[in-house]
């Protein structure tokens, strides 16, 4: 009995060497081969002479009018020429390069079809291949490499389909297939490889996209369901104490913050493991929500930990939390790589015995020697900057502590559905009252002088300014402004009236902290910096953000930088300095000036640059789908996610008749990752 799980070596013509070559294309079994779909098609329908246009790829059908001639040129290169009689009036010269073996297929008077590129000026065809059948149709073009050629894939797919078509069964449950007017799987696979025409190819690709997304999302929902059944800690927090803490805050929570706090507290109470993503735009008040959640855990007798990606951000969190909890029984401690050995030696036993109940730090929190008394809640700030293994290591520091991941980079729906599909998502979509909108403008580099006068006017009113540049030192390879040159220019322009500071990633941590502390204390009025200030830096008195070479940044990063101002009660400005060289960069600049909505920007950034460029390939979390594009096909992805949720939410779903094939398929492909590390 044949099975789609059969190794490709079961096919005729696939020995050990070819099987290894196919593995380089991620083709190991017959299902892999049958779902290795073409990325485009060639129109093989023969054209008439009147239909030919210059440089078009066409199929011409005729008879060989003269014997082929082979000539040599260059080093080991050949040219095969013959004439093709299309009708009694039209003869087209045809040339094949470096395919001398075709001579044996070209008998004078023989009828054949040739596919190639038509040259209108020469009235000739640069041949690409001879087509066995001249009946037309569409030719499938597959992703190939040096080890596995196009023709090999085509022959293997034909062979596999001929043998295995009878065992291809529907994976999408019948009610869903009918609801969304999808093809049966056997028909979909046939029409993806051998479409009769454009309409058949489109219908097959639509079904293939849905199936791919649906299978992925179903796996994610199974992971999510399993995660929710893990035995977590039921944190019986003290509601009265929690309300007292919230009432003591110097401001009232927004409606969005209240909603999110309720979602998190509901999870904390349950005896199942929480795995929640808290996302919100820059300045939306995520840290206060996290503080409330951590205090809830502490009132239940547990410890809380907050892990941040940088020492500057960890120290800032520790200082802010110490102020928030000054009148409450919370003992805040900071643990980073910069913690002195003596302080560390004192701190570790206090964490282990529970004396310290709120630990803030960097990845130092997950080092082997750090033992917790009873870690109940782990908060991960800017979580996409940590790898999966680092987040998992923090979870393993307690008895399945609840996890709250935070990000100030608004997650577009595409990433929320794929990279974070196994998490519950809470969104703060409202800014605190009193926040002034940030006015963003884009100028060319020849307009900088006028802008500097605007900056001086802001400084004269007591405000401060950031000046950001992509590079630290001058580079011959890239023509961008650099921090040291800008620093020198601004010192000359602004001092002694205003003091100018410099901050970049190559400074030692003590130096960086000293510069930031001085800027917060208004000892510097202008801070020239690289993107080290992108996340978390909070100076309410800063009202101007000047970004040099802004076209070299992505939208998400520009939005993060812009979020460093507008944190106080004063109106703020973000000025982008850029001389973009292409339309893509121009579009980024105009998009930045048109909206302050981080969610809109993050989706646009994803569309313009792709997930790997935004978060880095390893952190993007978006898998490499074969046919579906999670950005362009967001609607299909969203529908597939909802369908998968409904499937898995049904009790005993895997035992229902409509789902048997799906459950069996998922159990045999459990090795496939749903997220990337």
XYZ file of C-alpha atoms in Angstrom:
677
model
C 0.000 0.000 0.000
C 1.557 3.280 -1.084
C 1.515 6.307 1.244
C 2.321 9.994 0.835
C 4.822 9.443 3.652
C 6.873 7.145 1.388
C 10.441 8.328 0.903
C 11.166 9.859 -2.509
C 13.663 7.043 -3.021
C 10.616 4.819 -3.659
C 10.148 6.612 -6.984
C 11.788 5.277 -10.126
C 14.966 7.180 -10.946
C 15.656 8.351 -7.379
C 18.771 6.689 -5.990
C 20.734 7.705 -2.865
C 22.547 10.548 -4.651
C 19.380 12.076 -6.113
C 17.508 11.603 -2.814
C 20.249 13.596 -1.081
C 20.020 16.289 -3.764
C 16.238 16.503 -3.337
C 16.770 16.910 0.406
C 18.558 20.204 -0.370
C 15.113 21.409 -1.570
C 13.440 20.049 1.614
C 11.927 17.203 -0.403
C 12.203 13.971 1.564
C 8.912 12.172 1.014
C 6.215 12.034 -1.644
C 4.016 14.615 0.115
C 6.960 17.033 0.132
C 7.354 16.482 -3.609
C 3.665 16.860 -4.463
C 3.465 20.083 -2.431
C 6.648 21.451 -4.014
C 4.606 23.813 -6.131
C 5.597 25.878 -9.196
C 6.254 29.548 -8.522
C 5.071 30.539 -12.013
C 3.774 29.126 -15.270
C 4.685 29.485 -18.921
C 1.939 29.859 -21.480
C 2.570 26.976 -23.876
C -0.387 27.754 -26.148
C 1.043 28.183 -29.659
C 0.878 31.761 -30.989
C 0.090 32.956 -34.487
C 2.601 35.261 -36.284
C 0.265 38.254 -35.886
C 0.214 37.773 -32.093
C 3.994 38.023 -31.596
C 5.405 40.966 -29.605
C 9.019 41.885 -29.023
C 10.848 40.039 -26.204
C 7.760 38.044 -25.264
C 8.162 34.402 -24.244
C 6.053 32.438 -26.692
C 5.380 28.979 -28.071
C 5.602 28.624 -31.872
C 4.258 25.564 -33.650
C 5.462 24.571 -37.114
C 7.619 22.205 -39.150
C 11.401 22.027 -39.428
C 12.137 23.714 -42.775
C 15.867 22.992 -43.010
C 18.471 20.748 -41.413
C 19.925 22.218 -38.187
C 23.454 23.662 -38.240
C 25.765 23.671 -35.228
C 28.534 26.255 -34.933
C 31.039 26.845 -32.150
C 32.049 30.144 -30.595
C 33.937 31.255 -27.526
C 35.279 28.582 -25.248
C 33.221 25.364 -25.408
C 30.076 27.222 -26.502
C 27.746 26.131 -29.283
C 24.989 27.641 -31.345
C 22.335 25.444 -32.992
C 20.374 27.132 -35.796
C 17.423 25.926 -37.816
C 14.375 27.409 -39.515
C 10.794 26.807 -38.413
C 8.003 27.058 -40.990
C 4.916 28.431 -39.195
C 2.676 28.647 -42.244
C 3.206 28.800 -45.961
C 4.280 32.445 -45.732
C 6.223 32.672 -42.458
C 9.632 31.191 -41.616
C 11.253 31.993 -38.260
C 14.981 31.375 -37.583
C 15.421 29.578 -34.245
C 18.631 29.480 -32.192
C 19.444 27.203 -29.251
C 22.607 27.988 -27.289
C 24.741 25.213 -25.768
C 22.230 22.426 -26.488
C 23.855 20.573 -29.406
C 22.060 17.330 -28.497
C 18.784 18.791 -29.759
C 20.011 18.193 -33.319
C 18.784 14.601 -33.153
C 15.220 15.788 -32.468
C 15.087 18.078 -35.487
C 14.218 16.153 -38.640
C 13.315 18.149 -41.735
C 9.544 18.104 -42.189
C 8.894 17.069 -38.567
C 6.186 19.000 -36.733
C 7.112 20.420 -33.329
C 6.550 23.303 -30.913
C 9.377 25.497 -29.628
C 9.231 27.713 -26.557
C 11.520 30.764 -26.469
C 11.891 34.550 -26.548
C 10.846 36.375 -29.729
C 13.056 39.115 -31.157
C 10.895 41.389 -33.338
C 13.857 43.252 -34.851
C 15.538 40.076 -36.109
C 12.244 38.231 -36.575
C 13.843 35.277 -34.761
C 13.351 33.090 -31.699
C 15.918 32.381 -28.965
C 14.843 28.846 -28.129
C 14.523 27.667 -24.543
C 13.003 24.232 -24.980
C 11.235 21.932 -27.401
C 7.779 20.969 -26.180
C 6.765 17.350 -26.605
C 3.109 18.254 -27.118
C 2.077 21.280 -29.094
C -1.473 21.180 -27.773
C -0.912 24.169 -25.518
C -1.613 24.443 -21.788
C 0.615 25.869 -19.090
C 4.154 24.804 -18.258
C 5.114 24.701 -14.567
C 8.333 26.418 -13.468
C 9.780 25.212 -10.156
C 12.432 26.588 -7.804
C 15.518 24.538 -8.730
C 19.220 24.508 -7.890
C 22.487 23.158 -9.300
C 21.859 19.718 -7.853
C 18.260 19.299 -9.021
C 17.293 20.712 -12.379
C 13.909 21.921 -13.588
C 13.276 18.965 -15.885
C 14.061 16.480 -13.122
C 11.466 18.019 -10.805
C 8.843 18.030 -13.562
C 9.384 14.337 -14.376
C 9.372 13.280 -10.720
C 6.149 15.216 -10.015
C 4.445 13.583 -13.021
C 5.599 10.131 -11.884
C 4.571 10.711 -8.261
C 1.123 12.029 -9.151
C 0.439 9.124 -11.511
C 1.240 6.611 -8.748
C -0.014 8.378 -5.621
C -3.107 10.313 -6.772
C -5.479 7.623 -5.419
C -4.170 8.045 -1.847
C -4.411 11.859 -1.761
C -7.185 12.677 0.724
C -8.647 15.981 1.903
C -6.973 17.487 4.980
C -9.341 20.433 5.250
C -12.565 19.228 6.926
C -15.449 18.966 4.460
C -17.633 21.684 6.114
C -14.738 24.174 5.830
C -13.960 23.129 2.266
C -17.576 23.766 1.254
C -17.889 26.982 3.274
C -14.878 28.582 1.580
C -15.423 26.958 -1.851
C -12.089 25.155 -1.859
C -10.977 22.378 -4.196
C -10.534 18.784 -3.104
C -6.859 18.211 -2.260
C -6.293 15.811 -5.152
C -7.690 18.345 -7.629
C -5.709 21.169 -6.001
C -2.410 19.285 -6.317
C -3.186 18.322 -9.940
C -4.089 21.874 -10.954
C -1.101 23.386 -9.173
C 1.241 21.245 -11.271
C -0.752 20.676 -14.481
C -3.299 23.508 -14.840
C -5.478 23.583 -17.938
C -5.406 27.363 -17.869
C -5.006 30.495 -15.788
C -8.364 30.131 -13.978
C -7.556 26.575 -12.871
C -4.118 27.665 -11.634
C -5.589 30.531 -9.596
C -8.281 28.373 -7.974
C -5.677 25.746 -7.066
C -3.300 28.334 -5.579
C -6.099 29.842 -3.476
C -6.856 26.400 -2.002
C -3.145 25.649 -1.516
C -2.648 28.893 0.428
C -5.601 28.204 2.687
C -4.489 24.626 3.347
C -0.929 25.697 4.178
C -2.078 28.435 6.572
C -4.765 26.197 8.085
C -2.326 23.356 8.820
C 0.163 25.802 10.361
C -2.470 27.512 12.496
C -3.944 24.190 13.636
C -0.516 23.131 14.892
C -0.218 26.465 16.714
C -3.620 26.071 18.336
C -2.676 22.575 19.525
C 0.500 24.015 21.106
C -1.577 26.761 22.699
C -4.106 24.258 24.044
C -1.314 22.092 25.485
C 0.295 25.161 27.054
C -3.006 26.087 28.728
C -3.313 22.619 30.231
C 0.100 22.853 31.901
C -0.141 22.949 35.663
C 0.664 26.529 36.526
C 0.467 28.425 39.791
C -2.891 29.801 40.858
C -1.812 33.134 42.311
C -4.421 34.075 44.920
C -3.573 37.762 44.962
C -4.976 40.195 47.526
C -7.547 42.277 45.639
C -7.808 44.940 48.363
C -4.037 45.515 48.341
C -4.008 45.627 44.564
C -6.779 48.233 44.477
C -4.907 50.300 47.084
C -1.768 50.262 44.908
C -3.715 51.310 41.796
C -5.450 54.098 43.748
C -2.050 55.394 44.909
C -0.764 55.831 41.359
C -0.213 59.517 40.448
C -2.580 59.182 37.477
C -5.692 57.271 36.519
C -5.349 54.262 34.275
C -6.779 54.527 30.774
C -9.713 52.310 29.843
C -7.345 50.189 27.734
C -4.980 49.729 30.681
C -7.873 48.709 32.955
C -9.084 46.173 30.400
C -5.619 44.647 30.024
C -5.057 44.520 33.804
C -8.311 42.559 34.140
C -7.240 40.114 31.412
C -3.897 39.485 33.117
C -5.314 39.184 36.639
C -7.903 36.702 35.407
C -5.061 34.544 34.091
C -3.009 34.870 37.295
C -5.857 33.410 39.357
C -6.212 30.302 37.206
C -4.178 27.156 37.957
C -2.963 27.035 34.352
C 0.131 28.521 32.838
C -0.250 32.066 31.455
C 1.564 32.856 28.220
C 0.430 36.361 27.311
C 1.816 39.021 25.005
C 1.218 42.626 26.084
C 1.631 44.956 23.158
C 1.075 48.651 22.973
C 2.379 51.664 21.183
C 5.245 53.780 22.466
C 4.218 55.580 25.665
C 0.944 53.673 26.115
C 1.758 52.653 29.702
C 2.757 48.995 29.472
C 5.251 49.243 32.338
C 2.566 50.355 34.812
C 0.381 47.426 33.751
C 3.341 45.094 34.287
C 3.961 46.669 37.720
C 0.340 45.982 38.733
C 0.665 42.363 37.563
C 3.936 41.928 39.462
C 2.458 43.427 42.626
C -0.504 41.028 42.311
C 1.963 38.104 42.260
C 3.817 39.525 45.251
C 0.618 39.899 47.314
C 0.075 36.176 46.639
C 3.404 35.451 48.334
C 5.348 34.816 45.123
C 8.284 36.594 43.515
C 8.236 38.516 40.241
C 11.074 39.094 37.781
C 11.424 41.568 34.922
C 14.008 40.827 32.227
C 15.082 43.675 29.922
C 17.404 43.527 26.887
C 19.898 46.223 27.962
C 21.483 47.345 31.209
C 20.330 50.934 30.638
C 16.718 49.784 30.326
C 16.987 47.345 33.259
C 18.400 50.076 35.501
C 15.687 52.499 34.418
C 12.992 49.906 35.164
C 14.512 49.205 38.592
C 14.606 52.906 39.481
C 11.040 53.546 38.273
C 9.658 50.483 40.076
C 11.463 51.405 43.286
C 9.683 54.785 43.175
C 6.297 53.207 42.369
C 6.614 50.736 45.254
C 8.229 53.131 47.745
C 5.225 52.911 50.105
C 4.496 49.213 49.562
C 6.136 46.006 50.860
C 8.131 45.362 47.710
C 11.878 44.835 47.817
C 13.264 45.710 44.364
C 16.751 44.540 43.352
C 18.777 44.986 40.156
C 20.894 42.169 38.741
C 22.876 42.697 35.529
C 26.277 41.810 34.140
C 27.554 45.067 35.632
C 26.541 44.131 39.207
C 29.741 44.114 41.288
C 30.836 40.704 42.664
C 30.370 41.790 46.291
C 26.839 43.119 45.654
C 26.043 39.998 43.669
C 27.261 37.755 46.503
C 24.893 39.560 48.886
C 21.971 39.610 46.462
C 21.847 35.956 45.322
C 20.978 34.507 48.783
C 18.283 37.188 49.199
C 16.702 36.104 45.894
C 16.961 32.453 46.937
C 15.322 32.978 50.357
C 12.619 35.364 49.096
C 13.826 38.498 50.918
C 13.944 40.181 47.506
C 10.555 39.727 45.890
C 10.969 41.806 42.713
C 14.104 41.166 40.653
C 14.887 43.363 37.654
C 17.751 42.563 35.314
C 19.114 41.506 31.979
C 19.877 37.960 30.843
C 21.844 37.737 34.108
C 18.481 36.703 35.643
C 18.671 33.317 33.898
C 22.242 32.379 34.774
C 22.536 28.933 36.437
C 23.660 30.272 39.812
C 20.553 32.479 40.160
C 17.986 30.511 42.198
C 14.546 31.908 43.064
C 12.542 31.234 46.217
C 9.205 31.063 44.392
C 9.045 32.791 41.016
C 5.365 33.290 40.208
C 5.462 35.820 37.357
C 8.160 36.430 34.746
C 7.879 39.618 32.689
C 9.989 39.875 29.533
C 10.359 43.423 28.180
C 11.030 43.964 24.480
C 10.673 40.222 24.256
C 11.589 39.936 20.559
C 15.155 40.851 21.543
C 15.496 37.601 23.443
C 15.758 34.197 21.811
C 13.264 31.411 22.472
C 15.834 29.567 24.595
C 16.434 32.603 26.839
C 12.708 33.042 27.460
C 12.374 29.330 28.170
C 15.280 29.482 30.654
C 13.447 32.174 32.638
C 10.306 30.014 32.733
C 12.325 27.123 34.124
C 13.456 29.225 37.103
C 10.149 28.527 38.871
C 7.238 26.093 38.955
C 5.917 27.030 35.501
C 5.645 30.741 36.376
C 3.150 32.814 34.442
C 4.811 34.689 31.590
C 3.945 38.209 30.456
C 5.899 39.257 27.360
C 5.872 42.971 26.514
C 6.761 44.759 23.331
C 6.725 48.442 22.425
C 7.143 47.476 18.779
C 3.497 47.149 17.755
C 3.013 43.717 16.279
C 1.254 43.782 12.906
C -1.565 41.293 12.532
C 0.610 39.088 10.313
C 3.132 38.524 13.103
C 0.462 38.274 15.792
C -1.153 35.433 13.838
C 2.077 33.584 13.014
C 4.978 34.362 15.334
C 2.772 34.827 18.415
C -0.147 32.623 17.443
C 0.266 30.360 20.483
C 0.073 33.309 22.895
C -2.891 35.208 24.294
C -2.579 38.828 23.197
C -3.508 41.945 25.180
C -3.403 45.276 23.375
C -3.173 48.761 24.881
C -4.541 50.875 22.046
C -4.968 54.162 23.907
C -2.456 56.776 25.034
C -2.611 58.335 28.519
C -4.574 61.574 28.831
C -2.583 64.759 28.346
C -0.064 63.298 25.933
C 0.656 65.746 23.144
C 0.836 64.356 19.597
C 4.291 64.383 18.020
C 4.536 66.428 14.827
C 6.763 64.657 12.298
C 8.349 66.434 9.339
C 10.780 65.336 6.633
C 13.468 67.674 5.295
C 16.379 67.354 2.875
C 19.939 67.717 4.120
C 20.233 71.182 2.516
C 17.489 72.422 4.874
C 19.302 71.532 8.107
C 20.485 75.063 8.945
C 16.922 76.392 9.200
C 16.003 73.380 11.329
C 18.837 74.049 13.782
C 17.318 77.479 14.445
C 14.065 75.673 15.336
C 15.989 73.375 17.716
C 17.612 76.375 19.433
C 14.185 77.946 19.913
C 13.019 74.782 21.701
C 16.122 74.719 23.894
C 15.629 78.377 24.835
C 12.271 77.421 26.370
C 14.006 74.921 28.650
C 13.516 71.772 26.549
C 16.092 69.201 25.430
C 16.817 67.483 22.121
C 18.005 64.127 20.775
C 20.100 63.965 17.615
C 20.334 60.452 16.153
C 22.692 59.103 13.494
C 23.198 55.549 12.169
C 27.008 55.353 12.504
C 29.515 55.925 15.296
C 32.576 56.730 13.187
C 33.065 57.917 9.617
C 32.903 55.127 7.058
C 34.284 55.189 3.515
C 31.945 52.360 2.542
C 28.720 54.142 3.422
C 27.970 57.810 2.905
C 26.042 58.456 6.119
C 26.385 61.031 8.846
C 28.202 59.704 11.894
C 27.810 60.403 15.574
C 31.312 61.734 16.173
C 31.179 64.197 13.259
C 27.666 65.339 14.227
C 28.786 65.663 17.862
C 31.679 67.906 16.793
C 29.391 70.035 14.636
C 26.745 70.451 17.337
C 29.350 71.388 19.956
C 30.584 74.100 17.631
C 27.031 75.255 16.846
C 25.448 75.099 20.329
C 28.145 75.482 22.978
C 28.748 77.258 25.267
C 25.059 78.320 25.416
C 23.889 74.707 25.460
C 25.850 71.606 26.461
C 26.137 68.689 24.037
C 26.625 65.028 25.043
C 27.540 61.889 23.076
C 26.165 58.357 23.525
C 26.885 55.244 21.472
C 27.024 51.486 21.825
C 30.813 51.169 22.014
C 30.950 53.049 25.296
C 31.360 51.029 28.475
C 28.178 50.537 30.463
C 29.319 52.882 33.226
C 29.991 55.597 30.648
C 26.594 55.107 28.981
C 24.775 55.234 32.292
C 26.656 58.380 33.310
C 25.737 60.131 30.048
C 22.063 59.169 30.352
C 21.912 60.266 33.992
C 23.459 63.609 33.028
C 20.942 64.074 30.190
C 18.022 63.260 32.499
C 19.356 65.829 34.964
C 19.488 68.396 32.118
C 23.270 68.709 32.378
C 23.257 68.163 28.596
C 20.633 69.959 26.540
C 21.501 68.102 23.327
C 22.309 64.397 23.185
C 23.937 63.086 20.005
C 23.392 59.325 19.926
C 23.158 56.174 17.864
C 20.142 53.880 18.135
C 21.235 52.806 21.631
C 18.448 55.169 22.777
C 15.825 53.399 20.644
C 14.024 51.549 23.440
C 12.994 52.515 26.940
C 14.903 55.756 27.488
C 12.522 58.135 29.252
C 13.332 61.867 29.518
C 10.018 63.808 29.646
C 11.799 67.138 29.139
C 13.084 66.103 25.663
C 10.794 67.557 22.980
C 12.866 67.381 19.778
C 14.067 64.278 17.924
C 16.359 64.984 14.964
C 17.219 61.865 12.897
C 19.996 62.045 10.299
C 19.911 59.650 7.299
C 16.401 58.637 8.333
C 15.937 56.721 5.076
C 18.449 54.146 6.358
C 16.056 53.093 9.145
C 12.929 50.968 8.938
C 9.549 52.403 9.898
C 9.341 50.423 13.138
C 12.745 51.699 14.251
C 11.935 55.290 13.299
C 8.707 55.036 15.290
C 10.623 53.738 18.310
C 13.073 56.641 18.056
C 10.228 59.127 17.670
C 8.726 57.690 20.851
C 11.637 59.020 22.898
C 9.979 62.463 22.749
C 6.383 63.389 23.500
C 6.635 61.767 26.939
C 5.829 64.915 28.900
C 3.136 67.580 28.711
C 4.858 69.702 26.032
C 4.215 69.471 22.300
C 7.073 67.600 20.605
C 8.605 67.346 17.156
C 10.398 64.637 15.199
C 12.435 65.853 12.228
C 13.616 63.327 9.642
C 16.655 64.365 7.604
C 16.923 62.258 4.453
C 17.858 62.359 0.773
C 16.272 59.078 -0.340
C 17.665 57.438 -3.459
C 14.679 55.263 -4.370
C 10.882 55.166 -4.240
C 10.833 52.707 -1.325
C 12.777 55.108 0.896
C 10.564 58.029 -0.188
C 7.496 55.979 0.739
C 8.924 55.305 4.218
C 9.478 59.026 4.790
C 5.992 60.029 3.636
C 4.409 57.240 5.689
C 6.216 58.437 8.838
C 4.916 61.977 8.370
C 1.352 60.807 7.721
C 0.648 58.763 10.882
C 1.657 58.313 14.518
C -0.132 54.953 14.735
C 2.493 52.321 15.470
C 0.223 49.467 14.386
C -0.307 51.032 10.962
C 3.434 51.639 10.641
C 4.429 48.139 11.706
C 2.153 46.536 9.109
C 3.488 48.917 6.447
C 7.065 48.135 7.501
C 6.330 44.442 7.140
C 4.938 45.030 3.648
C 7.899 47.163 2.559
C 10.773 45.227 4.106
C 9.624 41.782 5.199
C 9.662 40.243 8.708
C 13.298 39.177 8.631
C 14.484 42.751 8.098
C 12.307 44.132 10.875
C 13.125 41.762 13.703
C 16.066 39.863 12.245
C 15.713 36.453 10.588
C 16.022 34.497 13.823
C 13.604 36.662 15.767
C 11.017 37.322 13.088
C 9.149 34.154 13.962
C 7.480 34.039 10.557
C 7.964 30.611 8.975
C 8.865 30.144 5.328
C 5.532 29.248 3.768
C 5.698 27.491 0.396
C 2.812 29.212 -1.392
C 1.173 31.609 1.045
C 2.535 35.087 1.676
C 1.515 36.059 5.239
C 1.670 39.758 4.333
C 0.010 39.797 0.915
C -2.417 37.021 1.865
C -3.319 38.374 5.294
C -7.057 37.889 4.727
C -6.637 34.190 3.913
C -4.286 33.819 6.889
C -6.826 35.447 9.235
C -9.672 33.220 8.020
C -7.462 30.118 8.321
C -6.504 31.084 11.885
C -10.129 31.477 12.923
C -11.032 28.171 11.282
C -8.159 26.424 13.085
C -9.262 27.896 16.423
C -12.783 26.594 15.911
C -11.509 23.151 14.883
C -9.252 22.654 17.912
C -11.741 24.213 20.346
C -14.239 21.425 19.602
C -14.057 18.666 22.272
C -12.442 15.461 20.931
C -11.975 17.195 17.587
C -9.323 14.699 16.434
C -11.777 11.789 16.755
C -14.512 13.278 14.592
C -14.950 11.774 11.114
C -14.388 15.094 9.289
C -11.062 15.581 11.100
C -9.549 12.088 11.017
C -7.323 12.713 7.974
C -6.229 16.089 9.392
C -5.342 14.594 12.800
C -3.445 11.714 11.198
C -1.489 14.095 8.964
C -0.570 16.394 11.867
C 0.582 13.460 13.997
C 2.941 12.282 11.233
C 4.331 15.794 10.661
C 4.703 16.793 14.316
C 8.389 17.488 13.669
C 7.522 20.601 11.692
C 8.219 23.774 13.664
C 5.459 26.268 14.236
C 7.863 28.987 15.345
C 11.486 29.815 14.689
C 14.274 30.199 17.210
